[in-house]
Amino acid sequence: MAFAPLQNDLFLRSLRGEVTERSPAWLMRQAGRYLPEYNATRAKAGDFMRLCKTPELACEVTLQPIDRYPLDAAILFSDILTIPDALGLGLHFVQGEGPRFARAIEHEADVAALPTIDVEESLGYVAQAVTTIRHALGGRVPLIGFSGSPWTLACYMVTGGSSGDDFLKARNWVYQRPDLMLSLIGRLEALVIDYCTMQIRAGAQAIQLFDSWGGLLAHGSFERFSLASLRRITAALQNAHPDVPVIVFVKGGGGWLERIASTRAQALGLDWSVPLSEAATRLGPGVCLQGNLDPAVLLSRPEAIEAEVRRLFEDLRGFNETAHVFNLGHGISQFTPPEHVAVLLEAVAQASQRRSLPQTTHPR
Ligand code: CP3
């Protein structure tokens, strides 16, 4: 399986800790409902899961933002909930309400009854999508694979879908049935490792672990119920594939940056609650920072977008040894005007020209 050579390696170089000539940029949920072409393909597919399960369509929507904007990385089009779907929970998406499972994990017996699955068999469509996308990209930019963290997946599985109360049921398990929650997390951890490994073998060039709801855990519970498994997953992936960088994104994890960095992930994804300068000060230059503009900025006027981007890079000035990948602090809103993304990326390219090279080059 030979893929075309990579033409733009800014993103992978940054993840490896290099301060590049400008910050590479990609956006969480860059393929999605704010793009009319996405909505057209989704309509053609009929429903969201069909889109994920048809490699040609998943490939088509992955490339839509790459064709439209000067992005520096593509991300596999799929969803974190493919794993619970493969476990037989019966995933469907209700328009306007988000994900729903036909069966939630409510009792001890439900955890025990989770089937043993082979990811290559049950989630082989994801591997096929990855390989299809790598070929279609033709080396233009690298491809990111991803998985949800065990804790974040458990939140949805215990709740039966999206939550209106910050996953209170899952957080209750942490106190009422910690043993059961840890056993569910252990099951998911093994699957996440296999799932990411499958994506790497199929062609994923970096992996992002989404702990979207890690920040809901209490200070004393985060280590035990989320970070410990993120640490083991990161180590397992890095051991088997040292050349594929891992990005750990914990939404709401600003208070725990040092602990999250102890996973030794190559990069940390940051939400907008922490200034990049503070993260750089606390962590030092050993880890790449990814983030962290508030997605709400994209709903404002172009001048405001440009000003916020300038402010972000102004804040990062002086941290000449900290590698940086530009991203939003969470997924892009479906209400974002597509032309604002072009404004954003142009501003990022300008403002991040930096920071860098002249001081570190030596006279020959
Ligand atoms: O970033 C990308 O472009 C790749 C695609 C991607 C999707 N979901 C597509 C999607 C990725 C990386 C995800 C991850 C995901 N899915 C997360 C982690 C990231 C985060 O946002 O915290 C989570 C929590 C989910 C679960 C999920 N999937 C929810 C809660 C929803 C409904 C809410 C919403 O924003 O619509 C989804 C559906 C979903 N996943 C859509 C897309 C484009 C919209 C579905 C549609 O087309 O109707």
CSV table of C-alpha atoms and ligand atoms in Angstrom, one decimal:
chain,number,residue,atom,x,y,z
A,1,MET,CA,0.0,0.0,0.0
A,2,ALA,CA,2.1,2.9,-1.2
A,3,PHE,CA,0.8,6.5,-0.7
A,4,ALA,CA,2.0,9.6,-2.5
A,5,PRO,CA,4.8,11.5,-0.7
A,6,LEU,CA,3.6,14.2,1.6
A,7,GLN,CA,3.8,17.7,0.1
A,8,ASN,CA,3.0,19.7,3.3
A,9,ASP,CA,4.6,18.5,6.5
A,10,LEU,CA,4.1,21.6,8.6
A,11,PHE,CA,1.6,19.8,10.8
A,12,LEU,CA,3.6,16.7,11.5
A,13,ARG,CA,6.8,18.7,12.0
A,14,SER,CA,4.9,20.8,14.6
A,15,LEU,CA,3.6,17.8,16.4
A,16,ARG,CA,7.2,16.5,16.6
A,17,GLY,CA,8.1,19.7,18.5
A,18,GLU,CA,9.5,21.8,15.7
A,19,VAL,CA,8.7,25.6,15.6
A,20,THR,CA,7.7,25.9,12.0
A,21,GLU,CA,7.8,29.0,9.7
A,22,ARG,CA,4.1,29.5,10.4
A,23,SER,CA,1.6,27.6,12.6
A,24,PRO,CA,-0.2,24.9,10.6
A,25,ALA,CA,-4.0,25.0,10.9
A,26,TRP,CA,-6.9,22.6,11.0
A,27,LEU,CA,-10.3,22.9,12.6
A,28,MET,CA,-12.1,20.4,14.7
A,29,ARG,CA,-15.3,19.4,12.8
A,30,GLN,CA,-13.9,21.1,9.7
A,31,ALA,CA,-16.1,18.8,7.6
A,32,GLY,CA,-19.7,19.5,8.7
A,33,ARG,CA,-23.0,21.2,8.5
A,34,TYR,CA,-21.7,24.8,8.1
A,35,LEU,CA,-20.6,23.7,4.5
A,36,PRO,CA,-23.4,23.5,1.9
A,37,GLU,CA,-21.5,20.7,0.1
A,38,TYR,CA,-21.5,18.7,3.3
A,39,ASN,CA,-25.2,19.0,3.6
A,40,ALA,CA,-25.7,17.9,0.0
A,41,THR,CA,-23.6,14.8,0.5
A,42,ARG,CA,-25.3,14.0,3.8
A,43,ALA,CA,-28.7,14.3,2.0
A,44,LYS,CA,-27.5,12.0,-0.7
A,45,ALA,CA,-26.3,9.5,2.0
A,46,GLY,CA,-29.7,9.6,3.7
A,47,ASP,CA,-28.4,9.7,7.2
A,48,PHE,CA,-25.3,10.5,9.2
A,49,MET,CA,-24.3,6.9,9.9
A,50,ARG,CA,-24.6,5.9,6.3
A,51,LEU,CA,-22.2,8.7,5.5
A,52,CYS,CA,-19.7,7.3,8.0
A,53,LYS,CA,-20.2,3.7,6.8
A,54,THR,CA,-19.7,4.4,3.1
A,55,PRO,CA,-16.0,4.9,2.6
A,56,GLU,CA,-16.4,6.8,-0.7
A,57,LEU,CA,-18.9,9.3,0.9
A,58,ALA,CA,-16.7,9.7,4.0
A,59,CYS,CA,-13.8,10.4,1.7
A,60,GLU,CA,-15.8,13.0,-0.2
A,61,VAL,CA,-16.8,15.0,2.9
A,62,THR,CA,-13.3,14.7,4.4
A,63,LEU,CA,-11.9,16.4,1.3
A,64,GLN,CA,-14.5,19.1,1.1
A,65,PRO,CA,-12.8,21.6,3.5
A,66,ILE,CA,-9.4,20.7,2.0
A,67,ASP,CA,-10.6,21.6,-1.4
A,68,ARG,CA,-12.1,24.9,-0.2
A,69,TYR,CA,-9.5,26.2,2.2
A,70,PRO,CA,-5.7,26.2,2.7
A,71,LEU,CA,-5.8,23.8,5.6
A,72,ASP,CA,-2.7,21.9,6.7
A,73,ALA,CA,-4.3,18.6,7.8
A,74,ALA,CA,-7.3,16.5,7.0
A,75,ILE,CA,-9.3,14.6,9.6
A,76,LEU,CA,-11.0,11.3,8.9
A,77,PHE,CA,-14.7,11.8,8.6
A,78,SER,CA,-16.4,9.6,11.2
A,79,ASP,CA,-17.7,9.9,14.7
A,80,ILE,CA,-16.5,8.9,18.2
A,81,LEU,CA,-19.7,6.9,18.7
A,82,THR,CA,-18.8,4.2,16.1
A,83,ILE,CA,-17.3,2.1,18.9
A,84,PRO,CA,-20.5,1.9,21.0
A,85,ASP,CA,-22.4,1.4,17.7
A,86,ALA,CA,-20.2,-1.6,16.9
A,87,LEU,CA,-20.9,-2.9,20.5
A,88,GLY,CA,-24.5,-3.2,19.4
A,89,LEU,CA,-26.0,-0.2,21.2
A,90,GLY,CA,-28.0,0.8,18.1
A,91,LEU,CA,-26.8,4.3,17.3
A,92,HIS,CA,-29.0,6.8,15.4
A,93,PHE,CA,-29.0,10.6,15.1
A,94,VAL,CA,-32.2,12.4,15.7
A,95,GLN,CA,-32.3,15.7,13.8
A,96,GLY,CA,-31.7,18.6,16.2
A,97,GLU,CA,-31.2,16.3,19.2
A,98,GLY,CA,-27.9,14.6,18.5
A,99,PRO,CA,-26.9,11.0,19.0
A,100,ARG,CA,-29.3,8.4,20.6
A,101,PHE,CA,-28.7,4.8,21.4
A,102,ALA,CA,-31.5,2.2,21.2
A,103,ARG,CA,-30.0,0.5,24.3
A,104,ALA,CA,-28.2,2.4,27.1
A,105,ILE,CA,-25.8,0.7,29.5
A,106,GLU,CA,-27.8,1.0,32.7
A,107,HIS,CA,-27.0,-2.0,34.8
A,108,GLU,CA,-24.2,-4.3,35.8
A,109,ALA,CA,-25.6,-7.0,33.5
A,110,ASP,CA,-25.4,-4.5,30.5
A,111,VAL,CA,-21.7,-4.1,31.0
A,112,ALA,CA,-21.2,-7.9,31.4
A,113,ALA,CA,-23.3,-8.5,28.2
A,114,LEU,CA,-21.2,-6.3,26.0
A,115,PRO,CA,-20.0,-8.5,23.2
A,116,THR,CA,-16.3,-9.2,22.4
A,117,ILE,CA,-15.8,-7.6,19.0
A,118,ASP,CA,-13.0,-7.6,16.5
A,119,VAL,CA,-12.5,-4.0,15.3
A,120,GLU,CA,-11.2,-5.1,11.9
A,121,GLU,CA,-14.5,-6.9,11.4
A,122,SER,CA,-17.0,-4.5,13.0
A,123,LEU,CA,-15.3,-1.3,12.2
A,124,GLY,CA,-13.5,-2.3,9.0
A,125,TYR,CA,-15.4,0.4,7.2
A,126,VAL,CA,-13.4,3.0,9.1
A,127,ALA,CA,-10.1,1.5,7.9
A,128,GLN,CA,-11.4,1.5,4.4
A,129,ALA,CA,-12.3,5.1,4.7
A,130,VAL,CA,-8.8,6.0,6.0
A,131,THR,CA,-7.1,4.2,3.1
A,132,THR,CA,-9.5,5.7,0.5
A,133,ILE,CA,-8.9,9.2,1.9
A,134,ARG,CA,-5.1,8.8,1.9
A,135,HIS,CA,-5.2,7.9,-1.8
A,136,ALA,CA,-7.6,10.7,-2.6
A,137,LEU,CA,-5.4,13.3,-0.7
A,138,GLY,CA,-2.5,12.3,-2.9
A,139,GLY,CA,-0.1,13.7,-0.3
A,140,ARG,CA,-1.5,17.2,-0.2
A,141,VAL,CA,-1.8,17.2,3.6
A,142,PRO,CA,-1.5,14.6,6.3
A,143,LEU,CA,-4.5,12.6,7.6
A,144,ILE,CA,-5.5,12.6,11.2
A,145,GLY,CA,-7.3,9.5,12.7
A,146,PHE,CA,-9.2,9.8,16.0
A,147,SER,CA,-11.1,8.1,18.8
A,148,GLY,CA,-13.1,9.2,21.7
A,149,SER,CA,-11.6,8.6,25.2
A,150,PRO,CA,-13.0,5.7,27.2
A,151,TRP,CA,-14.5,8.1,29.7
A,152,THR,CA,-16.2,10.2,27.0
A,153,LEU,CA,-17.5,7.1,25.3
A,154,ALA,CA,-18.8,5.8,28.6
A,155,CYS,CA,-20.6,9.1,29.3
A,156,TYR,CA,-22.7,8.6,26.1
A,157,MET,CA,-23.2,4.8,26.7
A,158,VAL,CA,-24.5,5.2,30.2
A,159,THR,CA,-26.7,8.2,29.3
A,160,GLY,CA,-28.0,6.6,26.1
A,161,GLY,CA,-27.0,9.6,24.0
A,162,SER,CA,-26.4,13.3,24.4
A,163,SER,CA,-27.1,14.7,27.8
A,164,GLY,CA,-29.0,17.7,29.1
A,165,ASP,CA,-27.4,17.5,32.5
A,166,ASP,CA,-23.7,17.2,32.0
A,167,PHE,CA,-23.8,13.4,32.0
A,168,LEU,CA,-25.0,13.3,35.6
A,169,LYS,CA,-25.8,9.6,35.4
A,170,ALA,CA,-22.2,8.7,34.3
A,171,ARG,CA,-20.8,11.0,37.0
A,172,ASN,CA,-23.1,9.3,39.5
A,173,TRP,CA,-21.6,5.9,38.6
A,174,VAL,CA,-18.1,7.3,39.5
A,175,TYR,CA,-19.3,7.5,43.1
A,176,GLN,CA,-22.0,4.8,43.3
A,177,ARG,CA,-20.4,2.1,41.2
A,178,PRO,CA,-16.7,3.0,40.6
A,179,ASP,CA,-15.9,-0.7,40.1
A,180,LEU,CA,-18.5,-0.9,37.3
A,181,MET,CA,-17.4,2.4,35.7
A,182,LEU,CA,-13.8,1.2,35.7
A,183,SER,CA,-14.7,-2.1,34.2
A,184,LEU,CA,-16.6,-0.4,31.4
A,185,ILE,CA,-13.7,2.0,30.9
A,186,GLY,CA,-11.3,-1.0,30.8
A,187,ARG,CA,-13.3,-2.7,28.1
A,188,LEU,CA,-13.4,0.5,26.0
A,189,GLU,CA,-9.7,1.2,26.5
A,190,ALA,CA,-8.7,-2.1,24.8
A,191,LEU,CA,-11.1,-1.3,21.9
A,192,VAL,CA,-9.7,2.3,21.6
A,193,ILE,CA,-6.2,0.9,21.3
A,194,ASP,CA,-7.2,-1.6,18.6
A,195,TYR,CA,-9.3,1.0,16.8
A,196,CYS,CA,-6.5,3.6,16.6
A,197,THR,CA,-4.0,0.9,15.7
A,198,MET,CA,-6.3,-0.2,12.8
A,199,GLN,CA,-6.5,3.4,11.6
A,200,ILE,CA,-2.7,3.8,11.7
A,201,ARG,CA,-2.2,0.6,9.7
A,202,ALA,CA,-4.8,1.9,7.2
A,203,GLY,CA,-2.8,5.2,6.8
A,204,ALA,CA,-3.6,7.6,9.6
A,205,GLN,CA,-0.5,9.8,10.2
A,206,ALA,CA,-1.5,11.2,13.6
A,207,ILE,CA,-4.1,10.3,16.2
A,208,GLN,CA,-6.3,12.7,18.2
A,209,LEU,CA,-7.9,11.3,21.4
A,210,PHE,CA,-11.1,13.3,22.2
A,211,ASP,CA,-11.8,13.5,25.9
A,212,SER,CA,-14.6,15.9,25.3
A,213,TRP,CA,-16.2,15.4,28.7
A,214,GLY,CA,-13.0,14.8,30.8
A,215,GLY,CA,-13.5,18.3,32.3
A,216,LEU,CA,-16.8,17.2,33.9
A,217,LEU,CA,-14.9,14.9,36.3
A,218,ALA,CA,-14.1,16.2,39.7
A,219,HIS,CA,-10.5,17.0,40.5
A,220,GLY,CA,-10.0,13.8,42.4
A,221,SER,CA,-11.6,11.6,39.8
A,222,PHE,CA,-10.0,12.8,36.5
A,223,GLU,CA,-6.8,10.8,37.0
A,224,ARG,CA,-8.6,7.5,37.9
A,225,PHE,CA,-11.5,7.6,35.4
A,226,SER,CA,-10.0,9.3,32.4
A,227,LEU,CA,-6.3,10.2,32.5
A,228,ALA,CA,-5.1,6.7,33.5
A,229,SER,CA,-6.6,5.2,30.4
A,230,LEU,CA,-5.5,8.1,28.2
A,231,ARG,CA,-2.0,7.5,29.5
A,232,ARG,CA,-2.1,3.7,28.7
A,233,ILE,CA,-3.6,4.3,25.3
A,234,THR,CA,-1.0,6.9,24.4
A,235,ALA,CA,1.8,4.7,25.5
A,236,ALA,CA,0.5,1.6,23.7
A,237,LEU,CA,0.2,3.6,20.4
A,238,GLN,CA,3.6,5.3,20.7
A,239,ASN,CA,5.3,2.0,21.5
A,240,ALA,CA,3.8,0.2,18.5
A,241,HIS,CA,4.1,3.3,16.2
A,242,PRO,CA,6.7,5.7,17.4
A,243,ASP,CA,6.5,7.8,14.2
A,244,VAL,CA,2.7,8.5,14.6
A,245,PRO,CA,2.2,11.5,17.0
A,246,VAL,CA,-0.7,11.5,19.5
A,247,ILE,CA,-2.7,14.6,20.4
A,248,VAL,CA,-4.7,14.5,23.6
A,249,PHE,CA,-7.6,16.9,23.8
A,250,VAL,CA,-9.4,17.2,27.1
A,251,LYS,CA,-12.2,19.8,27.0
A,252,GLY,CA,-12.2,21.6,30.3
A,253,GLY,CA,-8.8,20.3,31.2
A,254,GLY,CA,-7.0,23.6,31.7
A,255,GLY,CA,-6.5,23.1,35.4
A,256,TRP,CA,-4.8,19.8,34.8
A,257,LEU,CA,-2.4,20.6,31.9
A,258,GLU,CA,0.7,19.2,33.7
A,259,ARG,CA,-1.1,16.0,34.4
A,260,ILE,CA,-2.3,15.7,30.9
A,261,ALA,CA,1.2,16.3,29.6
A,262,SER,CA,2.4,13.4,31.8
A,263,THR,CA,0.7,11.1,29.2
A,264,ARG,CA,3.7,12.1,27.1
A,265,ALA,CA,1.4,12.8,24.1
A,266,GLN,CA,3.3,14.8,21.5
A,267,ALA,CA,0.6,17.5,21.6
A,268,LEU,CA,-2.1,18.8,23.9
A,269,GLY,CA,-5.4,20.1,22.5
A,270,LEU,CA,-6.5,23.2,24.4
A,271,ASP,CA,-9.9,24.8,24.8
A,272,TRP,CA,-10.2,28.6,25.1
A,273,SER,CA,-10.1,28.8,28.9
A,274,VAL,CA,-6.3,28.8,29.0
A,275,PRO,CA,-4.1,31.4,27.3
A,276,LEU,CA,-1.5,29.7,25.1
A,277,SER,CA,1.2,31.7,26.9
A,278,GLU,CA,0.1,30.2,30.3
A,279,ALA,CA,0.1,26.7,28.8
A,280,ALA,CA,3.6,27.3,27.3
A,281,THR,CA,4.9,28.6,30.6
A,282,ARG,CA,3.5,25.8,32.6
A,283,LEU,CA,4.5,23.0,30.2
A,284,GLY,CA,7.8,24.2,28.8
A,285,PRO,CA,8.9,23.5,25.2
A,286,GLY,CA,8.7,19.7,25.2
A,287,VAL,CA,5.1,19.5,24.0
A,288,CYS,CA,3.3,21.0,21.0
A,289,LEU,CA,0.2,23.1,21.9
A,290,GLN,CA,-2.8,22.9,19.7
A,291,GLY,CA,-5.6,25.4,19.8
A,292,ASN,CA,-7.4,27.4,21.0
A,293,LEU,CA,-9.7,30.0,19.5
A,294,ASP,CA,-13.3,30.2,20.8
A,295,PRO,CA,-15.4,28.8,17.9
A,296,ALA,CA,-17.9,31.6,18.7
A,297,VAL,CA,-15.4,34.1,17.3
A,298,LEU,CA,-16.3,32.8,13.8
A,299,LEU,CA,-19.9,34.0,14.2
A,300,SER,CA,-18.7,37.6,14.5
A,301,ARG,CA,-17.5,40.2,11.9
A,302,PRO,CA,-14.3,39.5,9.8
A,303,GLU,CA,-12.5,42.4,11.6
A,304,ALA,CA,-13.3,40.8,15.0
A,305,ILE,CA,-12.0,37.4,13.7
A,306,GLU,CA,-8.8,39.0,12.6
A,307,ALA,CA,-8.4,40.9,15.8
A,308,GLU,CA,-8.9,37.7,17.9
A,309,VAL,CA,-6.3,35.8,15.8
A,310,ARG,CA,-3.8,38.6,16.2
A,311,ARG,CA,-4.4,38.6,19.9
A,312,LEU,CA,-3.9,34.8,20.1
A,313,PHE,CA,-0.5,35.1,18.4
A,314,GLU,CA,0.5,38.2,20.3
A,315,ASP,CA,0.0,36.2,23.4
A,316,LEU,CA,2.3,33.4,22.1
A,317,ARG,CA,5.0,35.9,21.2
A,318,GLY,CA,8.3,35.2,22.9
A,319,PHE,CA,7.7,31.4,23.3
A,320,ASN,CA,10.1,30.7,20.5
A,321,GLU,CA,10.6,27.1,21.4
A,322,THR,CA,7.0,26.1,21.9
A,323,ALA,CA,5.6,24.3,18.8
A,324,HIS,CA,2.1,25.3,17.9
A,325,VAL,CA,-0.8,24.0,15.7
A,326,PHE,CA,-3.6,26.4,15.2
A,327,ASN,CA,-7.1,25.1,15.9
A,328,LEU,CA,-10.4,26.1,17.6
A,329,GLY,CA,-10.9,25.2,21.2
A,330,HIS,CA,-13.8,22.9,20.2
A,331,GLY,CA,-15.7,22.0,17.1
A,332,ILE,CA,-16.7,24.6,14.6
A,333,SER,CA,-20.4,25.8,14.9
A,334,GLN,CA,-22.8,24.7,12.3
A,335,PHE,CA,-23.9,28.4,12.1
A,336,THR,CA,-20.4,29.6,10.9
A,337,PRO,CA,-20.6,31.5,7.6
A,338,PRO,CA,-18.2,29.5,5.3
A,339,GLU,CA,-16.5,32.7,4.1
A,340,HIS,CA,-15.4,33.5,7.7
A,341,VAL,CA,-13.3,30.3,7.7
A,342,ALA,CA,-11.3,31.7,4.8
A,343,VAL,CA,-10.9,35.0,6.7
A,344,LEU,CA,-9.7,33.1,9.8
A,345,LEU,CA,-7.1,31.0,7.9
A,346,GLU,CA,-5.7,34.0,6.1
A,347,ALA,CA,-5.4,35.8,9.4
A,348,VAL,CA,-3.7,32.8,11.0
A,349,ALA,CA,-1.2,32.5,8.1
A,350,GLN,CA,-0.3,36.2,8.5
A,351,ALA,CA,-0.2,36.4,12.2
A,352,SER,CA,1.8,33.2,12.8
A,353,GLN,CA,4.6,34.1,10.4
A,354,ARG,CA,7.0,34.5,13.1
A,355,ARG,CA,8.3,34.0,16.1
A,356,SER,CA,10.9,32.0,14.7
A,357,LEU,CA,13.6,31.5,12.3
A,358,PRO,CA,16.1,34.4,12.1
A,359,GLN,CA,17.1,34.2,15.8
A,360,THR,CA,17.8,30.5,15.6
A,361,THR,CA,19.8,30.3,12.4
A,362,HIS,CA,23.6,30.4,12.7
A,363,PRO,CA,25.9,32.2,10.3
A,364,ARG,CA,27.6,29.8,8.0
B,1,CP3,O1,-13.7,17.0,12.7
B,1,CP3,C1,-14.2,16.5,11.7
B,1,CP3,O2,-14.4,17.1,10.6
B,1,CP3,C2,-14.3,15.0,11.6
B,1,CP3,C3,-15.6,14.5,11.9
B,1,CP3,C4,-16.1,14.3,13.4
B,1,CP3,C5,-17.4,14.3,13.6
B,1,CP3,N1,-17.6,14.0,14.9
B,1,CP3,C6,-18.5,14.4,12.6
B,1,CP3,C7,-19.9,14.7,13.1
B,1,CP3,C8,-15.4,14.1,14.6
B,1,CP3,C9,-13.9,14.2,14.9
B,1,CP3,C10,-16.4,13.9,15.6
B,1,CP3,C11,-16.1,13.6,17.0
B,1,CP3,C12,-17.1,13.6,18.0
B,1,CP3,N2,-18.4,13.1,17.9
B,1,CP3,C13,-17.0,14.1,19.3
B,1,CP3,C14,-15.7,14.6,19.9
B,1,CP3,C15,-15.4,16.0,19.5
B,1,CP3,C16,-16.3,17.0,20.2
B,1,CP3,O3,-17.1,17.7,19.6
B,1,CP3,O4,-16.2,17.1,21.4
B,1,CP3,C17,-18.2,13.9,20.0
B,1,CP3,C18,-18.5,14.3,21.4
B,1,CP3,C19,-19.1,13.3,19.0
B,1,CP3,C20,-20.5,12.9,19.3
B,1,CP3,C21,-21.4,13.6,18.4
B,1,CP3,N3,-21.5,13.3,17.1
B,1,CP3,C22,-22.4,14.5,18.8
B,1,CP3,C23,-22.7,15.0,20.2
B,1,CP3,C24,-23.1,14.8,17.6
B,1,CP3,C25,-24.3,15.7,17.5
B,1,CP3,C26,-24.1,17.1,17.8
B,1,CP3,C27,-23.7,17.8,16.6
B,1,CP3,O5,-22.7,18.6,16.6
B,1,CP3,O6,-24.4,17.6,15.6
B,1,CP3,C28,-22.5,14.1,16.5
B,1,CP3,C29,-22.9,14.2,15.1
B,1,CP3,C30,-21.8,14.6,14.1
B,1,CP3,N4,-20.6,14.2,14.1
B,1,CP3,C31,-22.0,15.6,13.1
B,1,CP3,C32,-20.8,15.6,12.4
B,1,CP3,C33,-20.4,16.4,11.2
B,1,CP3,C34,-23.3,16.3,12.7
B,1,CP3,C35,-24.2,15.2,12.2
B,1,CP3,C36,-25.1,15.6,11.1
B,1,CP3,O7,-24.6,15.7,10.0
B,1,CP3,O8,-26.3,15.8,11.3
